[in-house]
Every structure is written in structure tokens, then in C-alpha cells.
Coordinates of C-alpha atoms in Angstrom, one line a residue:
M512 CA -11.8 8.7 -23.3
P513 CA -8.6 7.5 -21.2
K514 CA -8.1 3.8 -21.4
L515 CA -5.7 1.9 -19.1
T516 CA -5.3 -1.3 -17.2
V517 CA -6.0 -1.0 -13.4
N518 CA -5.2 -4.0 -11.1
N519 CA -5.1 -6.2 -14.3
E520 CA -8.6 -5.1 -15.5
A521 CA -8.9 -3.0 -18.7
I522 CA -10.8 0.2 -18.0
E523 CA -12.1 2.9 -19.9
Y524 CA -12.7 6.2 -17.8
R525 CA -15.5 8.4 -19.1
M526 CA -14.0 11.3 -17.3
D527 CA -12.2 14.5 -18.4
P528 CA -8.8 13.6 -19.5
A529 CA -7.2 16.1 -17.2
T530 CA -8.7 14.5 -14.1
P531 CA -6.1 13.3 -11.6
L532 CA -5.7 9.5 -11.7
L533 CA -6.4 9.5 -7.8
W534 CA -9.9 10.5 -8.4
A535 CA -10.5 8.3 -11.3
L536 CA -9.4 5.4 -8.9
R537 CA -11.3 6.5 -5.9
D538 CA -14.6 7.9 -7.3
A539 CA -15.1 5.9 -10.5
S540 CA -13.3 2.5 -9.5
N541 CA -14.1 2.6 -5.9
L542 CA -10.5 1.9 -5.1
T543 CA -10.5 3.8 -1.9
G544 CA -7.3 2.5 -0.6
T545 CA -5.5 4.8 -2.5
K546 CA -5.7 7.9 -0.1
Y547 CA -6.0 11.6 -0.8
G548 CA -3.6 13.4 1.7
C549 CA -2.4 16.7 0.6
G550 CA -3.3 17.0 -3.0
T551 CA 0.3 18.6 -4.0
G552 CA 2.4 15.4 -4.1
S553 CA 4.2 16.0 -0.8
C554 CA 2.8 13.4 1.5
G555 CA 2.8 10.3 -0.8
A556 CA -0.6 8.8 0.5
C557 CA -1.8 8.6 -3.0
I558 CA 1.4 6.5 -4.3
V559 CA 0.3 3.8 -6.8
D560 CA 2.5 1.4 -9.1
I561 CA 2.6 2.6 -12.6
D562 CA 4.5 0.5 -15.0
G563 CA 6.9 -0.5 -12.2
K564 CA 7.3 3.2 -10.7
A565 CA 6.1 4.5 -7.5
V566 CA 3.8 7.5 -8.8
K567 CA 1.8 10.2 -6.8
S568 CA -1.5 9.7 -8.3
C569 CA -2.7 13.0 -7.4
Q570 CA -0.1 14.5 -9.6
I571 CA -0.6 12.6 -12.6
T572 CA -3.6 13.0 -15.1
L573 CA -5.7 10.1 -16.7
D574 CA -4.5 11.4 -20.1
A575 CA -0.7 11.0 -18.9
V576 CA -1.5 7.4 -17.9
E577 CA -3.4 6.2 -20.9
G578 CA -2.2 2.8 -22.0
T579 CA -0.4 2.1 -18.7
F580 CA -0.7 -0.6 -16.1
V581 CA -1.6 0.8 -12.8
T582 CA -1.7 -1.2 -9.7
T583 CA -3.2 -0.1 -6.4
I584 CA -3.0 -1.4 -3.1
E585 CA -6.3 -3.5 -3.5
G586 CA -4.5 -5.0 -6.6
L587 CA -1.1 -5.7 -5.0
S588 CA -2.4 -8.4 -2.7
P589 CA -6.1 -9.0 -2.4
D590 CA -5.4 -11.3 0.5
R591 CA -3.0 -8.9 2.3
T592 CA 0.0 -11.3 2.1
H593 CA 2.6 -9.4 0.1
P594 CA 5.9 -9.4 1.9
V595 CA 5.8 -5.5 2.5
Q596 CA 2.4 -5.8 4.3
L597 CA 3.4 -8.8 6.2
A598 CA 6.8 -7.3 7.4
L599 CA 4.9 -3.9 8.4
I600 CA 2.5 -6.0 10.6
A601 CA 5.1 -8.0 12.1
A602 CA 7.1 -4.9 13.2
N603 CA 4.0 -3.2 14.4
V604 CA 4.4 -0.4 12.0
P605 CA 0.7 0.7 11.0
Q606 CA -0.5 3.1 13.7
C607 CA -3.6 5.1 12.2
G608 CA -3.2 3.5 8.9
Y609 CA -3.9 6.5 6.5
C610 CA -0.4 6.8 5.0
I611 CA 0.3 2.9 5.1
P612 CA -1.1 2.2 1.5
G613 CA 1.1 4.7 -0.1
I614 CA 4.1 3.5 1.8
V615 CA 3.3 -0.2 0.9
M616 CA 3.2 0.8 -2.8
A617 CA 6.4 2.7 -2.6
A618 CA 8.2 0.0 -0.7
S619 CA 6.9 -2.8 -3.1
V620 CA 8.2 -1.1 -6.0
L621 CA 11.5 -0.4 -4.4
I622 CA 12.2 -4.1 -3.4
R623 CA 11.2 -5.4 -6.7
R624 CA 13.9 -3.3 -8.2
N625 CA 16.3 -3.8 -5.4
R626 CA 16.1 -6.9 -3.5
N627 CA 18.7 -5.7 -0.9
P628 CA 18.0 -2.0 -0.2
S629 CA 20.5 0.0 2.0
D630 CA 18.9 2.1 4.6
E631 CA 19.9 5.0 2.3
A632 CA 18.0 3.6 -0.7
I633 CA 14.9 3.1 1.6
A634 CA 15.0 6.7 2.7
G635 CA 15.5 7.8 -1.0
A636 CA 12.4 5.9 -2.1
I637 CA 10.0 6.3 0.9
T638 CA 9.6 9.9 1.1
N639 CA 6.0 9.5 2.4
L640 CA 5.0 11.6 5.5
C641 CA 3.7 10.0 8.6
R642 CA 2.6 11.9 11.6
C643 CA 2.8 8.6 13.8
G644 CA 6.5 8.3 13.9
I645 CA 6.8 4.8 12.3
Y646 CA 10.0 5.6 10.4
P647 CA 12.5 3.6 12.8
R648 CA 10.3 0.4 12.5
L649 CA 9.6 1.1 8.8
V650 CA 13.2 0.9 7.5
E651 CA 13.7 -2.3 9.4
A652 CA 10.3 -3.8 8.2
I653 CA 11.3 -3.2 4.5
Q654 CA 14.6 -4.8 5.0
R655 CA 12.7 -7.8 6.4
A656 CA 10.3 -7.7 3.6
A657 CA 13.2 -7.6 1.0
S658 CA 14.7 -10.7 2.9
A659 CA 11.6 -12.4 2.6
M660 CA 11.2 -11.6 -1.2
R661 CA 14.9 -13.0 -1.6
G662 CA 13.7 -16.3 0.0
D663 CA 16.1 -15.7 3.0
E664 CA 13.3 -15.8 5.7
P665 CA 9.6 -16.3 5.9
L666 CA 7.1 -14.1 7.2
A667 CA 4.2 -15.3 9.2
T668 CA 0.7 -14.4 7.9
G669 CA -1.9 -12.8 9.9
A670 CA -5.6 -13.1 9.9
R671 CA -7.2 -12.9 6.5
P672 CA -9.7 -10.2 5.5
G673 CA -13.3 -11.3 6.8
I674 CA -12.2 -13.5 9.5
D675 CA -14.4 -13.7 12.6
P676 CA -12.6 -11.8 15.4
R677 CA -13.1 -14.5 17.8
E678 CA -11.0 -16.7 15.3
A679 CA -8.4 -14.0 15.1
A680 CA -8.3 -13.7 18.8
R681 CA -6.9 -17.2 19.2
I682 CA -3.9 -16.0 17.5
V683 CA -3.9 -12.5 19.1
P684 CA -5.8 -12.5 22.5
A685 CA -6.0 -8.7 22.6
L686 CA -8.3 -8.8 19.7
D687 CA -10.9 -11.0 21.6
P688 CA -13.8 -8.3 22.2
G689 CA -14.7 -10.3 25.4
S690 CA -11.2 -10.2 26.9
Q691 CA -10.4 -7.9 30.0
R692 CA -8.1 -5.1 29.3
P693 CA -5.8 -3.8 32.1
R694 CA -6.8 -0.5 33.6

């Protein structure tokens, strides 16, 4: 049975060692932030951090990751305050959100290795597909996250998970369920 560490917890998967890591994470560990997109390794929705590398979890088996340290979007920052997450929110990058966990994971690996990535380095590291057209804002957000990780600038934190919507509305009035929307 394959043994590895997922989000700092030792896990032994009682699954076929040929099972893609993606399905072990989603089905056995209920870590559904790692998305199934194409299943061919083309879209990047399933990217996780394996021993400091951005890896498409649909393309690697449990057997191949035995003994490794895997970090998923849930383990990156349980309170959603990782600089990449904050920078993407500040730049209004997330649209439908399906590709965002894979992008966040790929970007976090990039800026951990390169605290001052060029546009070209970002384009080379972030090969994820997004149908919402976020790419121009994405590059700027990743550069801003890198700047925050270097300590050059702070990033404001947003509402924490589980916050009452009315409390969030104090910061962002458009989130107030009772507010009038223009027609």
C-alpha cells in the first residue's frame, strides 16, 4: 500500500498503486480542491506540489509518489492567506474558479524558487488552461505575490472562510445579500 505525506499528514492509501494521485486525493482523502479537468495533463487544474515541484496529479500514480511530501490547495494555506491567493483576489483574477487551485499551486512553487519571476518565467511555469481569460491579470498578480513574499509590499487579507456574509459586506458592500443591485 502506497505511503506518503499529504498536507503534513502521513497517509497510507489502500488503493491500487497504479491509481492516479488525483483520485486518491479527491476520493480517498476528500481533498476536492484539486480539480479533475482533462485527465490528460493538458489543463493543469490538478496541479499539486510534490517535494517542491508543480506536478499534474492526474498524470502520476500513487506508486510513483510513495514516500513524497504532497501539498494540495487545502494544505497550502487553510485560512486562504497565502500571498498567491491574496494577490489573485486583489487583482480580481478568479472568475469561475475551476482552474484557480492548480494555478495557485503552480505559482506558489514558482515564487518559492524564484522570488522575482519575469513575465517569461511566469509564462513558462503557468501553463494552465483557463477559459475565462485571466492571463493579463494573472501575470501581474503573481509578480505582486512574489513582491509580498520578498517583503516588498503587504497584501490585504480578505474575509476568512466561514465569515458571516453580513460581516463580509462591511468590507465589500456588493456582498451584502440585501443590497440593491443596479439594473
